[in-house]
Amino acid sequence: DGTLTLGTSGGTQTCNGGLTTTSVGGTVTLNGTIASSNDAIVFGAITLGSATTIETNATSNAADITVAAITGGSNNLTLLTGNNIAGADITASGAISGLGNLELAEVGGTASFSNNVAAAALDADNTVANISFTGSTNTFSAAASFANDGTLTFGNSTGDSFTFNGGLTTSSVAGTVTLNTSISSSNDAMAFGAITLGNNVTLDTNASSTTGDLTLGVVTGGSNTLTLSTGDNVNNSDITASGNISGVTTLTLADVGGTASFLADVDVTTLTIGNTVNNVSLTGSGSSVANAVTFGNDGTLTIGDASGDSFAFDGGLTVSTASSTLAGSIDSTNDDITFGAITLAAATTLDT
């Protein structure tokens, strides 16, 4: 019912039959490397006394790591079960606070963080399979980079929040990246590859300079809304979407100081663009919007970049402020199409 201290800074302590500390009444403090040889390590709440590595050297699914709350003391934490060992999982059920850098090095199963996480940098290598963060409030003060070869999930409800104050990169994740809530940075770039929306999602870099860009690959909407924002009147704080966007109910461009460029097809129910957006460019080969669209952005508008492109605005189209450059076929289904001044970049057909 007292305290327990395991390891020394820089040292290694190996428990070859496994380790359980959940019944310790006082503070459990870890230092250095705590290891097993394909045996489960089960902690309750722990405090890091120095940089710490927890490793089970898994060769089967028996070698899980389980931990409750973690008090980091600004120390780094590295977690390993075993690369390509299916079912060798990491489960963190308690709040993680005051952590230095969090490294997921080798995880053959799923690393699940079901409570709040507050850490500095986060790094997940391609020797990690699946990762899931489902706490309600998650903050990282330095860069977060994910390259795991399985799935990645952020959040499990729209009320969850994730703030990556050093930026976020998920473009090297091999499996499905599922977003369920708001994800933001503080003037830091966020670079996603393909994403799937599990709930309504907002992505916002809170740009105050050109470093706060937002990059996306393919977006699979799942009948959810998507809101994209960098910063109003912050020149060159851009959004670049290189992949097809489909299944999104409402796509909203909220604050974009640079250019929002959609290089592939955009097929959404509703498209909302206000006067806090600068330039908008749609250059996919075949895009559609089911409801009426008003482009209220205060910069330029490009629709199409080749004569073979096609755009269907089935509820009609109004360009209220931007100067427009057009190419391809721009159609509606018996709905008004209203432009101001236009420039033709290639052969263009307007058909209501």
GROMACS .gro file of C-alpha atoms in nm:
model
  352
    1ASP     CA    1   0.000   0.000   0.000
    2GLY     CA    2   0.301   0.228  -0.034
    3THR     CA    3   0.509   0.346  -0.327
    4LEU     CA    4   0.691   0.141  -0.590
    5THR     CA    5   0.992   0.251  -0.793
    6LEU     CA    6   1.109   0.041  -1.085
    7GLY     CA    7   1.430   0.090  -1.281
    8THR     CA    8   1.695   0.355  -1.297
    9SER     CA    9   1.748   0.625  -1.553
   10GLY     CA   10   1.918   0.469  -1.853
   11GLY     CA   11   1.900   0.120  -1.703
   12THR     CA   12   1.701  -0.191  -1.794
   13GLN     CA   13   1.481  -0.408  -1.571
   14THR     CA   14   1.345  -0.730  -1.723
   15CYS     CA   15   1.049  -0.923  -1.583
   16ASN     CA   16   1.048  -1.249  -1.779
   17GLY     CA   17   0.724  -1.379  -1.632
   18GLY     CA   18   0.536  -1.053  -1.682
   19LEU     CA   19   0.458  -0.768  -1.447
   20THR     CA   20   0.144  -0.642  -1.272
   21THR     CA   21   0.131  -0.332  -1.051
   22THR     CA   22  -0.243  -0.253  -1.051
   23SER     CA   23  -0.283  -0.332  -0.680
   24VAL     CA   24  -0.007  -0.098  -0.559
   25GLY     CA   25  -0.165   0.158  -0.326
   26GLY     CA   26   0.087   0.438  -0.369
   27THR     CA   27   0.271   0.602  -0.656
   28VAL     CA   28   0.437   0.373  -0.911
   29THR     CA   29   0.743   0.546  -1.060
   30LEU     CA   30   0.921   0.416  -1.368
   31ASN     CA   31   1.272   0.486  -1.494
   32GLY     CA   32   1.469   0.353  -1.788
   33THR     CA   33   1.354   0.040  -1.972
   34ILE     CA   34   1.097  -0.197  -1.823
   35ALA     CA   35   1.084  -0.514  -2.033
   36SER     CA   36   0.948  -0.866  -2.051
   37SER     CA   37   1.005  -1.160  -2.284
   38ASN     CA   38   0.667  -1.211  -2.453
   39ASP     CA   39   0.481  -1.159  -2.125
   40ALA     CA   40   0.208  -0.909  -2.044
   41ILE     CA   41   0.295  -0.593  -1.854
   42VAL     CA   42  -0.002  -0.445  -1.666
   43PHE     CA   43   0.026  -0.110  -1.490
   44GLY     CA   44  -0.229   0.096  -1.304
   45ALA     CA   45  -0.143   0.464  -1.276
   46ILE     CA   46   0.226   0.540  -1.332
   47THR     CA   47   0.460   0.836  -1.296
   48LEU     CA   48   0.767   0.873  -1.513
   49GLY     CA   49   1.081   0.958  -1.317
   50SER     CA   50   1.296   0.980  -1.628
   51ALA     CA   51   1.280   0.885  -1.995
   52THR     CA   52   1.104   0.548  -2.001
   53THR     CA   53   1.066   0.258  -2.242
   54ILE     CA   54   0.811  -0.019  -2.188
   55GLU     CA   55   0.872  -0.323  -2.409
   56THR     CA   56   0.722  -0.674  -2.403
   57ASN     CA   57   0.930  -0.824  -2.688
   58ALA     CA   58   0.614  -0.992  -2.815
   59THR     CA   59   0.626  -1.310  -3.021
   60SER     CA   60   0.255  -1.385  -2.963
   61ASN     CA   61  -0.062  -1.203  -2.863
   62ALA     CA   62   0.009  -1.277  -2.495
   63ALA     CA   63   0.246  -0.982  -2.462
   64ASP     CA   64   0.016  -0.682  -2.426
   65ILE     CA   65   0.093  -0.357  -2.249
   66THR     CA   66  -0.185  -0.215  -2.031
   67VAL     CA   67  -0.162   0.113  -1.846
   68ALA     CA   68  -0.399   0.352  -1.671
   69ALA     CA   69  -0.315   0.719  -1.605
   70ILE     CA   70   0.034   0.845  -1.689
   71THR     CA   71   0.195   1.148  -1.523
   72GLY     CA   72   0.481   1.234  -1.752
   73GLY     CA   73   0.694   1.488  -1.567
   74SER     CA   74   0.805   1.614  -1.911
   75ASN     CA   75   0.980   1.282  -1.973
   76ASN     CA   76   0.970   1.085  -2.297
   77LEU     CA   77   0.785   0.754  -2.327
   78THR     CA   78   0.849   0.479  -2.582
   79LEU     CA   79   0.609   0.184  -2.613
   80LEU     CA   80   0.681  -0.146  -2.790
   81THR     CA   81   0.514  -0.485  -2.811
   82GLY     CA   82   0.634  -0.646  -3.135
   83ASN     CA   83   0.636  -0.565  -3.503
   84ASN     CA   84   0.392  -0.772  -3.712
   85ILE     CA   85   0.271  -0.966  -3.406
   86ALA     CA   86  -0.106  -0.956  -3.451
   87GLY     CA   87  -0.295  -0.892  -3.129
   88ALA     CA   88   0.007  -0.763  -2.938
   89ASP     CA   89  -0.179  -0.456  -2.819
   90ILE     CA   90  -0.123  -0.144  -2.612
   91THR     CA   91  -0.420  -0.019  -2.408
   92ALA     CA   92  -0.398   0.313  -2.222
   93SER     CA   93  -0.724   0.374  -2.034
   94GLY     CA   94  -0.628   0.670  -1.816
   95ALA     CA   95  -0.550   1.033  -1.883
   96ILE     CA   96  -0.195   1.104  -2.002
   97SER     CA   97  -0.058   1.440  -1.886
   98GLY     CA   98   0.271   1.626  -1.884
   99LEU     CA   99   0.433   1.380  -2.121
  100GLY     CA  100   0.744   1.464  -2.322
  101ASN     CA  101   0.763   1.288  -2.656
  102LEU     CA  102   0.547   0.981  -2.716
  103GLU     CA  103   0.695   0.722  -2.951
  104LEU     CA  104   0.511   0.415  -3.075
  105ALA     CA  105   0.796   0.204  -3.205
  106GLU     CA  106   0.677  -0.155  -3.265
  107VAL     CA  107   0.313  -0.251  -3.217
  108GLY     CA  108   0.178  -0.555  -3.395
  109GLY     CA  109  -0.179  -0.506  -3.276
  110THR     CA  110  -0.362  -0.185  -3.184
  111ALA     CA  111  -0.239   0.101  -2.967
  112SER     CA  112  -0.554   0.240  -2.805
  113PHE     CA  113  -0.564   0.563  -2.607
  114SER     CA  114  -0.919   0.598  -2.471
  115ASN     CA  115  -0.866   0.899  -2.243
  116ASN     CA  116  -0.718   1.247  -2.277
  117VAL     CA  117  -0.361   1.278  -2.401
  118ALA     CA  118  -0.128   1.576  -2.344
  119ALA     CA  119   0.221   1.530  -2.485
  120ALA     CA  120   0.494   1.708  -2.680
  121ALA     CA  121   0.586   1.535  -3.006
  122LEU     CA  122   0.432   1.210  -3.128
  123ASP     CA  123   0.594   0.965  -3.365
  124ALA     CA  124   0.453   0.638  -3.499
  125ASP     CA  125   0.674   0.433  -3.730
  126ASN     CA  126   0.575   0.189  -4.005
  127THR     CA  127   0.646  -0.091  -3.757
  128VAL     CA  128   0.318  -0.001  -3.587
  129ALA     CA  129  -0.013  -0.149  -3.703
  130ASN     CA  130  -0.328   0.026  -3.576
  131ILE     CA  131  -0.364   0.339  -3.362
  132SER     CA  132  -0.674   0.483  -3.198
  133PHE     CA  133  -0.713   0.806  -2.996
  134THR     CA  134  -1.065   0.844  -2.853
  135GLY     CA  135  -1.021   1.075  -2.554
  136SER     CA  136  -1.226   1.393  -2.540
  137THR     CA  137  -0.934   1.642  -2.524
  138ASN     CA  138  -0.598   1.576  -2.688
  139THR     CA  139  -0.312   1.825  -2.720
  140PHE     CA  140   0.034   1.786  -2.872
  141SER     CA  141   0.275   2.077  -2.838
  142ALA     CA  142   0.524   1.961  -3.102
  143ALA     CA  143   0.507   1.784  -3.438
  144ALA     CA  144   0.302   1.467  -3.471
  145SER     CA  145   0.386   1.224  -3.750
  146PHE     CA  146   0.209   0.898  -3.828
  147ALA     CA  147   0.346   0.638  -4.071
  148ASN     CA  148   0.184   0.325  -3.928
  149ASP     CA  149   0.096   0.048  -4.170
  150GLY     CA  150  -0.255  -0.014  -4.033
  151THR     CA  151  -0.547   0.210  -3.945
  152LEU     CA  152  -0.556   0.543  -3.761
  153THR     CA  153  -0.859   0.681  -3.577
  154PHE     CA  154  -0.901   1.026  -3.421
  155GLY     CA  155  -1.201   1.062  -3.190
  156ASN     CA  156  -1.525   0.873  -3.150
  157SER     CA  157  -1.769   1.165  -3.124
  158THR     CA  158  -1.803   1.515  -3.267
  159GLY     CA  159  -1.736   1.667  -2.922
  160ASP     CA  160  -1.379   1.536  -2.907
  161SER     CA  161  -1.097   1.777  -2.984
  162PHE     CA  162  -0.743   1.734  -3.113
  163THR     CA  163  -0.487   2.015  -3.122
  164PHE     CA  164  -0.153   1.961  -3.292
  165ASN     CA  165   0.046   2.272  -3.211
  166GLY     CA  166   0.352   2.153  -3.401
  167GLY     CA  167   0.157   2.031  -3.700
  168LEU     CA  168   0.028   1.692  -3.809
  169THR     CA  169   0.124   1.449  -4.087
  170THR     CA  170  -0.074   1.133  -4.167
  171SER     CA  171   0.002   1.107  -4.538
  172SER     CA  172   0.222   0.797  -4.491
  173VAL     CA  173  -0.038   0.592  -4.304
  174ALA     CA  174  -0.103   0.278  -4.508
  175GLY     CA  175  -0.453   0.197  -4.382
  176THR     CA  176  -0.774   0.391  -4.339
  177VAL     CA  177  -0.750   0.723  -4.151
  178THR     CA  178  -1.084   0.792  -3.984
  179LEU     CA  179  -1.169   1.136  -3.847
  180ASN     CA  180  -1.463   1.185  -3.609
  181THR     CA  181  -1.426   1.539  -3.478
  182SER     CA  182  -1.244   1.873  -3.485
  183ILE     CA  183  -0.870   1.870  -3.555
  184SER     CA  184  -0.671   2.190  -3.536
  185SER     CA  185  -0.322   2.337  -3.517
  186SER     CA  186  -0.184   2.675  -3.419
  187ASN     CA  187  -0.045   2.808  -3.748
  188ASP     CA  188   0.114   2.473  -3.828
  189ALA     CA  189   0.071   2.269  -4.143
  190MET     CA  190  -0.159   1.968  -4.137
  191ALA     CA  191  -0.100   1.714  -4.413
  192PHE     CA  192  -0.346   1.430  -4.456
  193GLY     CA  193  -0.349   1.156  -4.715
  194ALA     CA  194  -0.678   0.982  -4.776
  195ILE     CA  195  -0.933   1.031  -4.498
  196THR     CA  196  -1.270   0.885  -4.409
  197LEU     CA  197  -1.522   1.090  -4.211
  198GLY     CA  198  -1.689   0.900  -3.928
  199ASN     CA  199  -1.875   1.207  -3.801
  200ASN     CA  200  -1.899   1.576  -3.889
  201VAL     CA  201  -1.541   1.706  -3.907
  202THR     CA  202  -1.370   2.045  -3.892
  203LEU     CA  203  -1.004   2.091  -3.993
  204ASP     CA  204  -0.852   2.428  -3.898
  205THR     CA  205  -0.487   2.537  -3.896
  206ASN     CA  206  -0.562   2.878  -3.736
  207ALA     CA  207  -0.310   3.030  -3.976
  208SER     CA  208  -0.139   3.356  -3.895
  209SER     CA  209   0.131   3.315  -4.164
  210THR     CA  210   0.204   3.106  -4.471
  211THR     CA  211   0.306   2.803  -4.259
  212GLY     CA  212  -0.054   2.712  -4.176
  213ASP     CA  213  -0.144   2.518  -4.490
  214LEU     CA  214  -0.390   2.229  -4.505
  215THR     CA  215  -0.337   1.934  -4.743
  216LEU     CA  216  -0.579   1.650  -4.816
  217GLY     CA  217  -0.593   1.341  -5.033
  218VAL     CA  218  -0.908   1.145  -5.112
  219VAL     CA  219  -1.205   1.223  -4.884
  220THR     CA  220  -1.475   0.962  -4.825
  221GLY     CA  221  -1.755   1.150  -4.657
  222GLY     CA  222  -1.993   0.886  -4.524
  223SER     CA  223  -2.278   1.142  -4.544
  224ASN     CA  224  -2.104   1.373  -4.297
  225THR     CA  225  -2.012   1.742  -4.315
  226LEU     CA  226  -1.659   1.874  -4.366
  227THR     CA  227  -1.543   2.226  -4.277
  228LEU     CA  228  -1.200   2.347  -4.390
  229SER     CA  229  -1.023   2.656  -4.256
  230THR     CA  230  -0.678   2.814  -4.256
  231GLY     CA  231  -0.706   3.186  -4.175
  232ASP     CA  232  -0.903   3.482  -4.308
  233ASN     CA  233  -0.689   3.742  -4.486
  234VAL     CA  234  -0.369   3.546  -4.423
  235ASN     CA  235  -0.207   3.545  -4.766
  236ASN     CA  236  -0.092   3.207  -4.902
  237SER     CA  237  -0.242   3.004  -4.619
  238ASP     CA  238  -0.367   2.748  -4.867
  239ILE     CA  239  -0.585   2.440  -4.884
  240THR     CA  240  -0.486   2.174  -5.138
  241ALA     CA  241  -0.710   1.873  -5.194
  242SER     CA  242  -0.551   1.638  -5.445
  243GLY     CA  243  -0.798   1.349  -5.427
  244ASN     CA  244  -1.164   1.296  -5.508
  245ILE     CA  245  -1.414   1.421  -5.250
  246SER     CA  246  -1.735   1.219  -5.233
  247GLY     CA  247  -2.015   1.144  -4.989
  248VAL     CA  248  -1.985   1.478  -4.808
  249THR     CA  249  -2.320   1.637  -4.727
  250THR     CA  250  -2.198   1.995  -4.673
  251LEU     CA  251  -1.849   2.108  -4.768
  252THR     CA  252  -1.776   2.445  -4.608
  253LEU     CA  253  -1.480   2.669  -4.680
  254ALA     CA  254  -1.476   2.890  -4.372
  255ASP     CA  255  -1.159   3.104  -4.358
  256VAL     CA  256  -0.902   3.072  -4.635
  257GLY     CA  257  -0.648   3.350  -4.679
  258GLY     CA  258  -0.477   3.186  -4.974
  259THR     CA  259  -0.619   2.953  -5.236
  260ALA     CA  260  -0.844   2.654  -5.183
  261SER     CA  261  -0.748   2.420  -5.469
  262PHE     CA  262  -0.946   2.107  -5.550
  263LEU     CA  263  -0.746   1.916  -5.810
  264ALA     CA  264  -0.978   1.615  -5.844
  265ASP     CA  265  -1.353   1.564  -5.857
  266VAL     CA  266  -1.575   1.718  -5.588
  267ASP     CA  267  -1.916   1.553  -5.549
  268VAL     CA  268  -2.109   1.697  -5.254
  269THR     CA  269  -2.463   1.782  -5.160
  270THR     CA  270  -2.402   2.142  -5.050
  271LEU     CA  271  -2.103   2.371  -5.105
  272THR     CA  272  -2.072   2.679  -4.882
  273ILE     CA  273  -1.817   2.953  -4.952
  274GLY     CA  274  -1.830   3.290  -4.775
  275ASN     CA  275  -1.647   3.621  -4.809
  276THR     CA  276  -1.377   3.510  -4.561
  277VAL     CA  277  -1.236   3.292  -4.839
  278ASN     CA  278  -0.990   3.437  -5.089
  279ASN     CA  279  -0.931   3.225  -5.402
  280VAL     CA  280  -1.110   2.904  -5.502
  281SER     CA  281  -1.007   2.664  -5.777
  282LEU     CA  282  -1.201   2.358  -5.895
  283THR     CA  283  -1.008   2.171  -6.166
  284GLY     CA  284  -1.126   1.811  -6.144
  285SER     CA  285  -1.255   1.648  -6.459
  286GLY     CA  286  -1.611   1.587  -6.336
  287SER     CA  287  -1.769   1.747  -6.028
  288SER     CA  288  -2.122   1.794  -5.901
  289VAL     CA  289  -2.309   1.987  -5.631
  290ALA     CA  290  -2.670   1.888  -5.566
  291ASN     CA  291  -2.795   2.212  -5.407
  292ALA     CA  292  -2.767   2.579  -5.502
  293VAL     CA  293  -2.419   2.726  -5.474
  294THR     CA  294  -2.316   3.085  -5.412
  295PHE     CA  295  -1.947   3.166  -5.444
  296GLY     CA  296  -1.905   3.462  -5.212
  297ASN     CA  297  -1.527   3.453  -5.193
  298ASP     CA  298  -1.349   3.785  -5.229
  299GLY     CA  299  -1.065   3.668  -5.459
  300THR     CA  300  -1.062   3.471  -5.780
  301LEU     CA  301  -1.266   3.170  -5.890
  302THR     CA  302  -1.147   2.902  -6.132
  303ILE     CA  303  -1.387   2.636  -6.257
  304GLY     CA  304  -1.214   2.389  -6.489
  305ASP     CA  305  -0.878   2.394  -6.661
  306ALA     CA  306  -0.954   2.192  -6.976
  307SER     CA  307  -1.233   2.182  -7.232
  308GLY     CA  308  -1.323   1.825  -7.133
  309ASP     CA  309  -1.397   1.909  -6.769
  310SER     CA  310  -1.758   1.901  -6.657
  311PHE     CA  311  -1.938   2.060  -6.362
  312ALA     CA  312  -2.302   2.004  -6.265
  313PHE     CA  313  -2.457   2.258  -6.029
  314ASP     CA  314  -2.800   2.099  -5.999
  315GLY     CA  315  -2.944   2.373  -5.778
  316GLY     CA  316  -2.796   2.657  -5.976
  317LEU     CA  317  -2.485   2.870  -5.946
  318THR     CA  318  -2.423   3.230  -5.841
  319VAL     CA  319  -2.088   3.406  -5.835
  320SER     CA  320  -2.142   3.718  -5.629
  321THR     CA  321  -1.797   3.877  -5.593
  322ALA     CA  322  -1.510   3.682  -5.750
  323SER     CA  323  -1.376   3.723  -6.100
  324SER     CA  324  -1.413   3.388  -6.276
  325THR     CA  325  -1.194   3.184  -6.509
  326LEU     CA  326  -1.385   2.904  -6.680
  327ALA     CA  327  -1.316   2.594  -6.888
  328GLY     CA  328  -1.524   2.294  -6.985
  329SER     CA  329  -1.895   2.230  -6.943
  330ILE     CA  330  -2.083   2.406  -6.661
  331ASP     CA  331  -2.443   2.292  -6.631
  332SER     CA  332  -2.751   2.310  -6.410
  333THR     CA  333  -3.087   2.130  -6.426
  334ASN     CA  334  -3.328   2.414  -6.506
  335ASP     CA  335  -3.164   2.642  -6.248
  336ASP     CA  336  -3.011   2.986  -6.291
  337ILE     CA  337  -2.639   3.028  -6.353
  338THR     CA  338  -2.516   3.381  -6.275
  339PHE     CA  339  -2.163   3.510  -6.329
  340GLY     CA  340  -2.004   3.848  -6.318
  341ALA     CA  341  -1.698   3.905  -6.535
  342ILE     CA  342  -1.554   3.587  -6.681
  343THR     CA  343  -1.234   3.483  -6.859
  344LEU     CA  344  -1.223   3.169  -7.074
  345ALA     CA  345  -0.922   2.942  -7.020
  346ALA     CA  346  -1.044   2.687  -7.278
  347ALA     CA  347  -1.355   2.606  -7.476
  348THR     CA  348  -1.648   2.654  -7.241
  349THR     CA  349  -2.018   2.566  -7.249
  350LEU     CA  350  -2.277   2.711  -7.009
  351ASP     CA  351  -2.606   2.524  -7.010
  352THR     CA  352  -2.899   2.561  -6.771
   0.00000   0.00000   0.00000
